[in-house]
Coordinates of C-alpha atoms and ligand atoms in Angstrom, one line a residue:
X1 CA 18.4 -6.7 34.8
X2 CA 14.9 -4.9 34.7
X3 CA 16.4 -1.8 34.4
X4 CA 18.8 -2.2 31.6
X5 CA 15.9 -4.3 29.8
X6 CA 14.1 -1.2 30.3
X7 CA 16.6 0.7 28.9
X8 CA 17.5 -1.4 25.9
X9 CA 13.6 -1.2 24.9
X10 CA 13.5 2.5 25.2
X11 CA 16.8 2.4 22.6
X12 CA 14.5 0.4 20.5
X13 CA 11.9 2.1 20.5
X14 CA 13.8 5.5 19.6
X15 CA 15.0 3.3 16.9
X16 CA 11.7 2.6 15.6
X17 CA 10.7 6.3 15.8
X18 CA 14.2 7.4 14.1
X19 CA 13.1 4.6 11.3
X20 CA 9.6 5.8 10.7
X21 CA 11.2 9.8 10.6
X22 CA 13.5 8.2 7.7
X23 CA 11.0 6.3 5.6
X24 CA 8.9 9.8 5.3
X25 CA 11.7 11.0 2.7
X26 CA 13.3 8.9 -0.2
X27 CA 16.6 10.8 0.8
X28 CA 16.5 9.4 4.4
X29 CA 15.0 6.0 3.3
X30 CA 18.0 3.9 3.7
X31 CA 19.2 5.1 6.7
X32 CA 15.2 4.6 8.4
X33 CA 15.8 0.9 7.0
X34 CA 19.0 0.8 9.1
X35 CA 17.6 2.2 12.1
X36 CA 14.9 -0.1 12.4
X37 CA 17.2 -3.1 11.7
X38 CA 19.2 -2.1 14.2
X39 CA 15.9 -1.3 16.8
X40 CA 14.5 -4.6 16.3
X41 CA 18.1 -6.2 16.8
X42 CA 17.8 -5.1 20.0
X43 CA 14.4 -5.7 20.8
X44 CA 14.8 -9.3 19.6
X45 CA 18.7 -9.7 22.0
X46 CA 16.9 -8.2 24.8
X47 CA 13.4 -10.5 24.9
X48 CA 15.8 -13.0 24.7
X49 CA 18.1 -12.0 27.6
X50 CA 15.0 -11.9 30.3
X51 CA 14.6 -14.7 32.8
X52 CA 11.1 -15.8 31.7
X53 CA 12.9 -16.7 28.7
X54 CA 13.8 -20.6 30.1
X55 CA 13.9 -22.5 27.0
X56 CA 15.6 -21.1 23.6
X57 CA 15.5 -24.4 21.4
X58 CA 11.7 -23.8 20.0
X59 CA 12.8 -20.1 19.7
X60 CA 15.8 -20.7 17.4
X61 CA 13.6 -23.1 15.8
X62 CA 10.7 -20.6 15.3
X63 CA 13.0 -18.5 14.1
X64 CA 15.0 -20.7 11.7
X65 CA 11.4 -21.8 10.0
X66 CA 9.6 -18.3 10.0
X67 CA 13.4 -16.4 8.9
X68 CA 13.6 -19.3 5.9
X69 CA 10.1 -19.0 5.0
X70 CA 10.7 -15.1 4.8
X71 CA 13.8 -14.9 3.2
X72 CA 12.9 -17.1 0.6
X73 CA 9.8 -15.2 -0.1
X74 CA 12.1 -11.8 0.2
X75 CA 14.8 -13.2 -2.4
X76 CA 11.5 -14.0 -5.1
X77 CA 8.7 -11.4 -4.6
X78 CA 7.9 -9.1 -7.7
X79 CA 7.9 -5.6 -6.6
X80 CA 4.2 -5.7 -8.0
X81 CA 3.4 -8.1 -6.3
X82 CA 4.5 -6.8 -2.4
X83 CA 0.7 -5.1 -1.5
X84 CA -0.9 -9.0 -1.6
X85 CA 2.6 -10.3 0.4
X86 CA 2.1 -7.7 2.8
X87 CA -1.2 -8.2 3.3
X88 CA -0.7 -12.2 3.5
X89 CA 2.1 -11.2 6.4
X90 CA -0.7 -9.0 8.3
X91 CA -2.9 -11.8 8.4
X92 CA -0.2 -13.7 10.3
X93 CA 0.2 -10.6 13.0
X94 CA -3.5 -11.0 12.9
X95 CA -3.6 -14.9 13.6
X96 CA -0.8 -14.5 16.3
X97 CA -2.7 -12.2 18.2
X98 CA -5.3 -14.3 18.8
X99 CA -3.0 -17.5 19.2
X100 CA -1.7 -15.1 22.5
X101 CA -5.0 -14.2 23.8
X102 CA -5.9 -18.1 23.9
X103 CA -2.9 -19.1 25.4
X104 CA -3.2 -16.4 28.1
X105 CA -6.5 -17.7 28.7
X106 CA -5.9 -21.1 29.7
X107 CA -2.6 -20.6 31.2
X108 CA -3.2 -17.5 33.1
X109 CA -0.8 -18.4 35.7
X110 CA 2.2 -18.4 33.3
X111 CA 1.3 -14.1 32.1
X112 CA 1.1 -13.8 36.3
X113 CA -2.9 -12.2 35.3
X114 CA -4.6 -14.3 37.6
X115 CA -5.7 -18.0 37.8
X116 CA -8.3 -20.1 34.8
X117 CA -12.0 -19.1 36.0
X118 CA -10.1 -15.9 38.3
X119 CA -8.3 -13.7 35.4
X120 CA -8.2 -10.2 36.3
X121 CA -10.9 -8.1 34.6
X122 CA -8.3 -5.6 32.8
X123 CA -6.3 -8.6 31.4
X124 CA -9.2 -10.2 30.4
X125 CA -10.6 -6.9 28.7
X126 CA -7.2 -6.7 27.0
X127 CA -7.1 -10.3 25.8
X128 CA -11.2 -9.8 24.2
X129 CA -9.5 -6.1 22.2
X130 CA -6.7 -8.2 20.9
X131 CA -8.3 -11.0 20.0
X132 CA -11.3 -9.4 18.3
X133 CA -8.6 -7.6 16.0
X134 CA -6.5 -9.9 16.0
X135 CA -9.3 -12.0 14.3
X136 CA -11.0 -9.1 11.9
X137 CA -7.0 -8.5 10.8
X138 CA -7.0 -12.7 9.9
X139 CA -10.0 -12.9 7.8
X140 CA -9.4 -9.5 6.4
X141 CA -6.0 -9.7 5.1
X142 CA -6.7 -13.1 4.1
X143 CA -9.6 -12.0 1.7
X144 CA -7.0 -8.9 0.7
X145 CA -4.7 -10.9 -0.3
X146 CA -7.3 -13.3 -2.3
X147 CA -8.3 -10.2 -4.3
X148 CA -5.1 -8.5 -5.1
X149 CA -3.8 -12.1 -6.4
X150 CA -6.8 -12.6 -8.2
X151 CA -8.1 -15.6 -6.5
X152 CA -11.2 -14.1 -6.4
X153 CA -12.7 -11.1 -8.0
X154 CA -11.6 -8.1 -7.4
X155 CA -15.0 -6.6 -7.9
X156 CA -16.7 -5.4 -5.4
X157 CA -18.9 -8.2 -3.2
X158 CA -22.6 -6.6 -2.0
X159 CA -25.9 -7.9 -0.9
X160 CA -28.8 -6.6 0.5
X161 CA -28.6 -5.2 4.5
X162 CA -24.6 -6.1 4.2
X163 CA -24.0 -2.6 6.6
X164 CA -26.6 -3.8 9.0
X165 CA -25.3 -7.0 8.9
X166 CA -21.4 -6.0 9.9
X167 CA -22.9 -3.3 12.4
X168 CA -24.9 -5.9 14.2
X169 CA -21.9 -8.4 14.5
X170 CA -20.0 -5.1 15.7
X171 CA -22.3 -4.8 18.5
X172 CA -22.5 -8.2 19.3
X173 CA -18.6 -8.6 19.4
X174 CA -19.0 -6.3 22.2
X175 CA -21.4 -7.4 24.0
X176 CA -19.8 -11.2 24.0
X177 CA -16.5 -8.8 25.4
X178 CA -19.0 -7.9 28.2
X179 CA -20.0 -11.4 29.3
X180 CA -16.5 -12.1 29.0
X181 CA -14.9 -9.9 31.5
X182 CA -17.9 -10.5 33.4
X183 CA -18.1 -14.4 33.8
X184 CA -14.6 -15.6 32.4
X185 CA -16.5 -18.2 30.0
X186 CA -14.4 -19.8 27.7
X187 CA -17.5 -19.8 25.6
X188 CA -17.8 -16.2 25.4
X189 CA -13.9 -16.1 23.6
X190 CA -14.6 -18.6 21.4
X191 CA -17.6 -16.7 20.2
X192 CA -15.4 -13.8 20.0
X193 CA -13.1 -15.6 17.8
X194 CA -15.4 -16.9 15.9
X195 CA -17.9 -13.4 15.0
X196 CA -14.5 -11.7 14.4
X197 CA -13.2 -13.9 11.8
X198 CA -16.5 -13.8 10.6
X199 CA -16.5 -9.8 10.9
X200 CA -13.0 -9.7 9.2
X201 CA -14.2 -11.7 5.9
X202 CA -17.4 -9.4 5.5
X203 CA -15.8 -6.3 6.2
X204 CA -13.1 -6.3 3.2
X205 CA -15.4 -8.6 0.9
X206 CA -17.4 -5.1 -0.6
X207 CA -14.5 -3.5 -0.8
X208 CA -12.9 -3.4 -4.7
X209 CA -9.5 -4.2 -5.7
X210 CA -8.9 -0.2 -6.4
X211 CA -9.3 0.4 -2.6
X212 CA -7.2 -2.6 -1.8
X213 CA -4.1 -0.7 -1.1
X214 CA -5.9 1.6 1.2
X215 CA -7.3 -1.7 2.9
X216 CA -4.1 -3.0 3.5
X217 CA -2.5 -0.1 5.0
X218 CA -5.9 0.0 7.3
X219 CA -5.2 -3.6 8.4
X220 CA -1.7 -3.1 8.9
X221 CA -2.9 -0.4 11.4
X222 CA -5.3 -2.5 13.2
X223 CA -2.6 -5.6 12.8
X224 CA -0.2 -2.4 15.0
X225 CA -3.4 -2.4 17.3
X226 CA -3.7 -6.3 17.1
X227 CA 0.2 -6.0 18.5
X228 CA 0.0 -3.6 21.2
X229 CA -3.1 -6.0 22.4
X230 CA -0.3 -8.7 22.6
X231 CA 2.3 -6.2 24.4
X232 CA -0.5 -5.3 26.9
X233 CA -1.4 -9.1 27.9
X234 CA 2.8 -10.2 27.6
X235 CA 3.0 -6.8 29.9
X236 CA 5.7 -6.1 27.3
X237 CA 6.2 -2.2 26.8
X238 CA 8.4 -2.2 23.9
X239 CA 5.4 -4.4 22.1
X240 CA 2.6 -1.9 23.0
X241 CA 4.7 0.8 21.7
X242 CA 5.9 -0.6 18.6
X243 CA 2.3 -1.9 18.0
X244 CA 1.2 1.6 18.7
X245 CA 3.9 3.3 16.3
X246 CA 2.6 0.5 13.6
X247 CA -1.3 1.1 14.4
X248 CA -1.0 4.7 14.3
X249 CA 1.5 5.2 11.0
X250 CA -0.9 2.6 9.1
X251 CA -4.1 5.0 9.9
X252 CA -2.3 7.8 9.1
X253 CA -1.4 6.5 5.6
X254 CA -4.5 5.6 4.7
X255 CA -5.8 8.8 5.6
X256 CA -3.1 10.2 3.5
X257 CA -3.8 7.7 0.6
X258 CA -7.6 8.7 0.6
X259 CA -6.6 12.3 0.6
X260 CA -5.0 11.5 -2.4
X261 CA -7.7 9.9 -4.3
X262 CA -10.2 12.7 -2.7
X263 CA -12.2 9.6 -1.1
X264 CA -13.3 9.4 3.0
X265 CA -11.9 6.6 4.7
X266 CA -15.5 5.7 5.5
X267 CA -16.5 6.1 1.7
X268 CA -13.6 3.4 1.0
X269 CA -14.8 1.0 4.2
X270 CA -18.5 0.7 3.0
X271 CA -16.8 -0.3 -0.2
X272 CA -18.6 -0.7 -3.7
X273 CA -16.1 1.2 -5.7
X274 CA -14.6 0.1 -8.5
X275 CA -18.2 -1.9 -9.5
X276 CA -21.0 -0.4 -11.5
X277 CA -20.3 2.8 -11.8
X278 CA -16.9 2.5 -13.0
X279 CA -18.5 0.3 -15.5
X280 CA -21.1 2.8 -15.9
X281 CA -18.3 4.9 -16.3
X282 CA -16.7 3.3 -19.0
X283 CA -19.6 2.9 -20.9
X284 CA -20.4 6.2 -21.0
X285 CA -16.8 7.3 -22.2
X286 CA -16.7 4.7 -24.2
X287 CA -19.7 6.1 -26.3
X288 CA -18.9 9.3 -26.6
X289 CA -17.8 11.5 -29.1
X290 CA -14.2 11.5 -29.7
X291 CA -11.3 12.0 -32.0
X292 CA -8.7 9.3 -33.6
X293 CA -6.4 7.8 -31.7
X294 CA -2.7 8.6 -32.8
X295 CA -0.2 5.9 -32.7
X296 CA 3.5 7.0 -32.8
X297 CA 6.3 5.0 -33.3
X298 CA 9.8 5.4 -31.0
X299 CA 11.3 7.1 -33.4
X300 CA 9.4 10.1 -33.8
X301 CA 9.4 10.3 -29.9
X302 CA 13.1 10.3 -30.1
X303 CA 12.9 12.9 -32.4
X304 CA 10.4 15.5 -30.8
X305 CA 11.8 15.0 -27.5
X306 CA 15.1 15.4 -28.8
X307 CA 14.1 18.9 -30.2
X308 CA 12.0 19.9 -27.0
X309 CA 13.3 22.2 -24.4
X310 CA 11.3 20.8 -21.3
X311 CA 10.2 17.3 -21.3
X312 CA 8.1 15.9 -17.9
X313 CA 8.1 12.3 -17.7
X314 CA 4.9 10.8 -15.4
X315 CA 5.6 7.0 -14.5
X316 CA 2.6 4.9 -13.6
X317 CA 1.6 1.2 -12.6
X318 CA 2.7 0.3 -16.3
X319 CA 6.5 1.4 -15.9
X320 CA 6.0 -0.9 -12.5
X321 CA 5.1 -3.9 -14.3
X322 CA 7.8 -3.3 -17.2
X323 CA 10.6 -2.7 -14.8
X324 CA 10.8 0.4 -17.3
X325 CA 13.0 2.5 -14.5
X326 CA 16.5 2.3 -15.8
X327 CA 15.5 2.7 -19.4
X328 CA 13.6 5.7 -18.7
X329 CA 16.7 7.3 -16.4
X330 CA 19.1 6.2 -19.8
X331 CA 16.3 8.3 -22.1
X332 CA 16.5 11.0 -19.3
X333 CA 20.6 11.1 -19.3
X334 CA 20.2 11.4 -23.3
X335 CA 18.0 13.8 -23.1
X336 CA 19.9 16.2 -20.3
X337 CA 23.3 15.6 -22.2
X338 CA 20.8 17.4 -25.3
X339 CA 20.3 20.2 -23.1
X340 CA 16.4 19.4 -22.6
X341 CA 15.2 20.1 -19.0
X342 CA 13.9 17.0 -17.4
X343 CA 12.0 16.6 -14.9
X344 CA 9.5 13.5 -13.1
X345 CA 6.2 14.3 -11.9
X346 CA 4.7 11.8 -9.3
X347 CA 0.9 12.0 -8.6
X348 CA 0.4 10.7 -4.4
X349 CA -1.2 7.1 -5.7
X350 CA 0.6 6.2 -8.8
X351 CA 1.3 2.7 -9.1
X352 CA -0.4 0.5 -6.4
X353 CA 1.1 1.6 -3.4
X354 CA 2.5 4.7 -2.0
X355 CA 5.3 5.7 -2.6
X356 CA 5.7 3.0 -5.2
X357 CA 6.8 5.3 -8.0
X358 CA 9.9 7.1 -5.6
X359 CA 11.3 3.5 -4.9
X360 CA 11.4 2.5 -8.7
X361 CA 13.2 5.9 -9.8
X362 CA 15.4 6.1 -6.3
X363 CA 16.6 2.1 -7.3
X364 CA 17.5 3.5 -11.2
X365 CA 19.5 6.4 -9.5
X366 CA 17.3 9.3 -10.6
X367 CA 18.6 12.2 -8.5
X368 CA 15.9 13.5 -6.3
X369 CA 16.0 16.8 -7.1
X370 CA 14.5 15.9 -10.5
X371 CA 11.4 14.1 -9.2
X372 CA 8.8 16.6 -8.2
X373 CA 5.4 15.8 -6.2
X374 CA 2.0 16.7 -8.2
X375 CA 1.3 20.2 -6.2
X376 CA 4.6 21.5 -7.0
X377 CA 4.8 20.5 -10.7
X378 CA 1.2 20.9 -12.2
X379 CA 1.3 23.9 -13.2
X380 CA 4.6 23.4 -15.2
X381 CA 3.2 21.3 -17.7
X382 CA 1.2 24.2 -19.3
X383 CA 5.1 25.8 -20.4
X384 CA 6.2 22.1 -21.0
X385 CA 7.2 21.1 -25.0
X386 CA 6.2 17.2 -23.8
X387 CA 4.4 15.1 -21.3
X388 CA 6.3 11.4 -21.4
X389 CA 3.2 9.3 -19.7
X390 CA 5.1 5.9 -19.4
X391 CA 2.5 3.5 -17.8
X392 CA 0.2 5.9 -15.8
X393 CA -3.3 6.1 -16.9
X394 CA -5.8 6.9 -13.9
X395 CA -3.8 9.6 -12.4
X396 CA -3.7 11.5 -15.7
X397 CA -7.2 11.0 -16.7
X398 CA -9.6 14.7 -16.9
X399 CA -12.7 12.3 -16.0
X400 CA -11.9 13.3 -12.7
X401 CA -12.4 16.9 -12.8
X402 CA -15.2 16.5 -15.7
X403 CA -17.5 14.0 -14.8
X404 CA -19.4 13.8 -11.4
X405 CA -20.3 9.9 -12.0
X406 CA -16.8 9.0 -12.6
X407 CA -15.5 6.6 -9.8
X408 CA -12.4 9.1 -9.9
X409 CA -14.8 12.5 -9.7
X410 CA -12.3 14.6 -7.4
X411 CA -9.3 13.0 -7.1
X412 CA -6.5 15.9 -8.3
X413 CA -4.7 14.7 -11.5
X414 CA -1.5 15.2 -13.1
X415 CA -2.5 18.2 -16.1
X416 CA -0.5 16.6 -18.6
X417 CA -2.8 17.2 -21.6
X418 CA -1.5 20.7 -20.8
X419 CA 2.0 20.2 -22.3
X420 CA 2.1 20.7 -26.0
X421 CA 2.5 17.0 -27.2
X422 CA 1.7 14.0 -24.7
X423 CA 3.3 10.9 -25.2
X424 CA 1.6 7.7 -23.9
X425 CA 3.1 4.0 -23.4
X426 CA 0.7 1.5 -22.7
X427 CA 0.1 -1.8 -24.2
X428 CA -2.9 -1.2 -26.0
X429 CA -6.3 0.6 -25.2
X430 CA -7.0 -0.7 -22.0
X431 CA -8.3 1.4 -18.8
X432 CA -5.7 1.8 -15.9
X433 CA -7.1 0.4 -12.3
X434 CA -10.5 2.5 -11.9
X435 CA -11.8 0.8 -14.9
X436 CA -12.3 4.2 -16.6
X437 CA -11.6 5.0 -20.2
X438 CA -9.1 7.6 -20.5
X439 CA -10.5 10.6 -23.1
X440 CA -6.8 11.9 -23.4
X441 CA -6.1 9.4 -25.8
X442 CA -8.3 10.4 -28.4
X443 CA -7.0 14.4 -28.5
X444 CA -5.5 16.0 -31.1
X445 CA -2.3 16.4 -29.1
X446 CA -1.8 12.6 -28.0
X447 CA 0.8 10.8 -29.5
X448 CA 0.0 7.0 -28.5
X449 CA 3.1 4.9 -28.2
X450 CA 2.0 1.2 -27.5
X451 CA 4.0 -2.0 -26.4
X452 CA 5.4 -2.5 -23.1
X453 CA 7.6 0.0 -21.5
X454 CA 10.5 -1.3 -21.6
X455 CA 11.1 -2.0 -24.5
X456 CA 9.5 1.4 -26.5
X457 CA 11.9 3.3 -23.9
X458 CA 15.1 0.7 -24.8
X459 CA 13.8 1.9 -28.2
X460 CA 13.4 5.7 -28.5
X461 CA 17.0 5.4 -26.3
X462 CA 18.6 3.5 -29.4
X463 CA 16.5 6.4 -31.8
X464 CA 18.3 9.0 -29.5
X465 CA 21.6 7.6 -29.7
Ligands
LIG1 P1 -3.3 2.8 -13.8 O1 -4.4 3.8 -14.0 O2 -3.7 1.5 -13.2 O3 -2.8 2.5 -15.3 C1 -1.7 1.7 -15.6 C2 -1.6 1.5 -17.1 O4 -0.4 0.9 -17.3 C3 -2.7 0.7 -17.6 O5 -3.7 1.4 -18.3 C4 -2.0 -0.3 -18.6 O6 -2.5 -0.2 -19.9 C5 -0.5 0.1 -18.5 N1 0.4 -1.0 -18.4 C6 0.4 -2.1 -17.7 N2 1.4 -2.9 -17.9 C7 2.2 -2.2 -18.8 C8 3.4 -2.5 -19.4 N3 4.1 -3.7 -19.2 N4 4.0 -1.6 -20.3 C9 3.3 -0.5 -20.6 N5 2.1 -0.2 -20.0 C10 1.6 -1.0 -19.1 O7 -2.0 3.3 -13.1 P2 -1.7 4.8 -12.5 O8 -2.0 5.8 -13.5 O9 -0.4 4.6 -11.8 O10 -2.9 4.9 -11.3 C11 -2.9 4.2 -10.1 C12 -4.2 3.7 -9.8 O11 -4.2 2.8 -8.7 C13 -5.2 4.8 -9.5 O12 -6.5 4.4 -9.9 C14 -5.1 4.8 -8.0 O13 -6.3 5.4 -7.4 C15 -5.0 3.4 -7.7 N6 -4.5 3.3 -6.3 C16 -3.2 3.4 -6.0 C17 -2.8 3.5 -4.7 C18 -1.4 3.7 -4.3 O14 -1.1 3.7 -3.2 N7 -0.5 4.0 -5.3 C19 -3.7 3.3 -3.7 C20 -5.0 3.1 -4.0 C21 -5.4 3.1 -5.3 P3 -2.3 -1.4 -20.9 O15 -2.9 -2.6 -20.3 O16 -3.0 -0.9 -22.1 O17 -0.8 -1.6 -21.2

């Protein structure tokens, strides 16, 4: 039975692998989903299938209530709204982590790590990791989510000393993981709990909403870490790996979502963006000298786009919120059948989370070959007739190449004020997430088309047809 257990995890976990290859490419995306469906099938027949498994009644039910709970949650969730779920489902990882370690801890004899005051030193070293993360992940996501759903501000929180403060509860955590392994005090756990949680909430409270999605992709890694902790003190190998595949694909997205916004992880972890200088930031663009903003109506975009030969359409946040996707593809087919060359330019951290942008257009069948990452379509814009900007602001905006005290100094942008007419729809004037006026709006070649997304697309479609 130990072998084919074995055996069956090893399947899983080349599931999970296969699963992560397939999520890398919107092509592959569905079949990834189907290889880790059918991976944690497995995973979840064979845990069930070992003799330590001796009663399944509080299983089924623990499965009933969470699968409900989830399914429910699945069938309602906005598609702008899935960064707060996911970080409100990572603080659950989090929280189960340390419900483990404490369990372990009293009933050593039942994880075969030793006896209560005897537990071996490894396990017991294990058991302090995943509960220290485990607890950071808690707090953490908790105060994520409270951000992203605005139950608090999503400005960023700082006092005075805050990075000494943190880095001396850092210490201390591990120090109290010392006397633990050394002494087996029940005290010394509780205090780990307890400085983590505490550790958790303080670490993500500086942190403003703009690097929110970065933060949640960080504690999905550590809730992967959190995981393998779990795996180590279950001694379950197909947890520690999966854990490990989790911890290691969430750090590696938050590197690549930094990259994309030019920012260091550790510039985004001692937080403060997104506060007074963007407002600074705003201010200043805000004062400046600048031209008159142009407001189009649908019908003239019909009309120039109608008479273009290259149009690049740049979805943002905005087209997210409106649902704007299968409009836009309609405007597109018009457009094609017209014999205009279209084309979809998506800048690495449009929208709020990555990849956000892909899943939209993928969902309105917009054939891939049309949708074209920012290195290998920037420099078409400057041969482009027009630049359709349909709810993207931030990722567009020159501040970032202009102005060193912009928030966004450095991050690469999409050139669209390159293309001879740019088109933007937005509601009204308002900044996109950074908080930073956008200059483009006020140029000579800006054609501003306001209302919601939807419905202007919807519009210039029934000007086109
Ligand atoms: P953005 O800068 O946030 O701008 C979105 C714009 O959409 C807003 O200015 C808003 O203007 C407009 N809008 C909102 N609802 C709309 C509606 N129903 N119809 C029409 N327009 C609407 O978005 P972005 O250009 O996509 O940039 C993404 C931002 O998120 C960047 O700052 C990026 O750094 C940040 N971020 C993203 C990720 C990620 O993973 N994708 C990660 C970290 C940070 P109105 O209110 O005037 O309509």
């Amino acid at each position: 039975m130990e072998t084919l257990s074995a055996l069956l995890y090893l399947v899983a976990s080349v599931c999970f692998i296969m699963a992560l290859r397939g999520l890398s490419s919107p092509e592959t995306s569905r079949q990834g989903n189907l290889y880790g469906m059918v991976g944690m099938t497995i995973a979840i027949l064979t845990t069930l299938a070992l003799p330590i498994v001796q009663s399944y009644w509080m299983i089924v039910l623990g499965i009933a209530i969470g699968g409900g709970i989830g399914y429910v949650i699945a069938k309602k969730i906005e598609m702008t709204a899935l960064p707060q779920l996911v970080a409100a489902f990572h603080s659950l990882v989090g929280l189960a982590a340390v419900f483990v370690a404490l369990s372990a801890f009293y009933s050593p004899e039942a994880y075969g790590i030793g006896v209560p005051g005897a537990i071996a030193k490894g396990s017991l070293v294990e058991m302090a990791l995943g509960t220290a993360i485990g607890a950071i992940t808690f707090t953490g996501s908790i105060v994520a989510f409270a951000k992203l759903q605005g139950l608090v501000t999503g400005k960023p929180l700082v006092f005075p000393f805050q990075h000494h403060l943190n880095a001396a509860l850092g210490v201390l955590t591990i120090l109290l993981i010392l006397w633990l392994v050394q002494s087996n005090s029940s005290a010394a756990l509780w205090l780990i709990v307890g400085v983590s949680l505490a550790l958790g909430f303080l670490l993500i409270l500086p942190i403003g909403g703009a690097d929110m999605p970065v933060v949640i992709s960080m504690l999905n890694s550590y809730s992967g870490w959190a995981a393998a902790g779990i795996g180590f003190t279950l001694q379950n190998n197909l947890l520690i790996i999966t854990g490990a595949l989790v911890g290691s694909s969430g750090a590696i997205l938050s590197y690549i979502m930094c990259k994309g916004m030019n920012r260091s992880i550790f510039n985004v972890i001692l937080g403060g963006f997104g506060g007074e200088s963007a407002a600074a930031a705003a201010g200043r663009a805000g004062g400046g000298e600048r031209g008159q903003v142009k407001a189009g109506s649908p019908e003239d975009a019909a009309y120039i786009m109608k008479n273009a030969q290259s149009v690049i359409i740049v979805p943002g946040y905005g087209m997210a919120v409106a649902q704007a996707q299968h409009a836009l593809r309609e405007m597109a087919d018009l457009l094609k059948k017209e014999g205009v060359d279209v084309k979809y330019a998506i800048h690495p951290v449009a929208g709020r989370m990555p990849g956000h942008m892909n899943v939209l257009l993928a969902e309105a069948n917009v054939p891939y070959d049309e949708v074209f990452e920012l290195e290998d379509i920037n420099r078409d814009f400057g041969t482009a007739d027009v630049a359709f900007v349909i709810g993207a602001n931030d990722v567009t905006n020159p501040a970032a190449k202009t102005d060193p005290a912009s928030p966004i100094y450095g991050m690469p942008i999409l050139d669209v004020e390159k293309a001879k007419t740019v088109f933007f729809i937005k509601r009204g004037m308002a900044a996109g997430y950074a908080g930073v006026e956008n200059e483009l709006f006020f140029r000579p070649n800006t054609m501003m088309l306001f209302g919601d997304a939807k419905k202007v697309t919807e519009e210039v479609v029934k000007s086109m047809e």
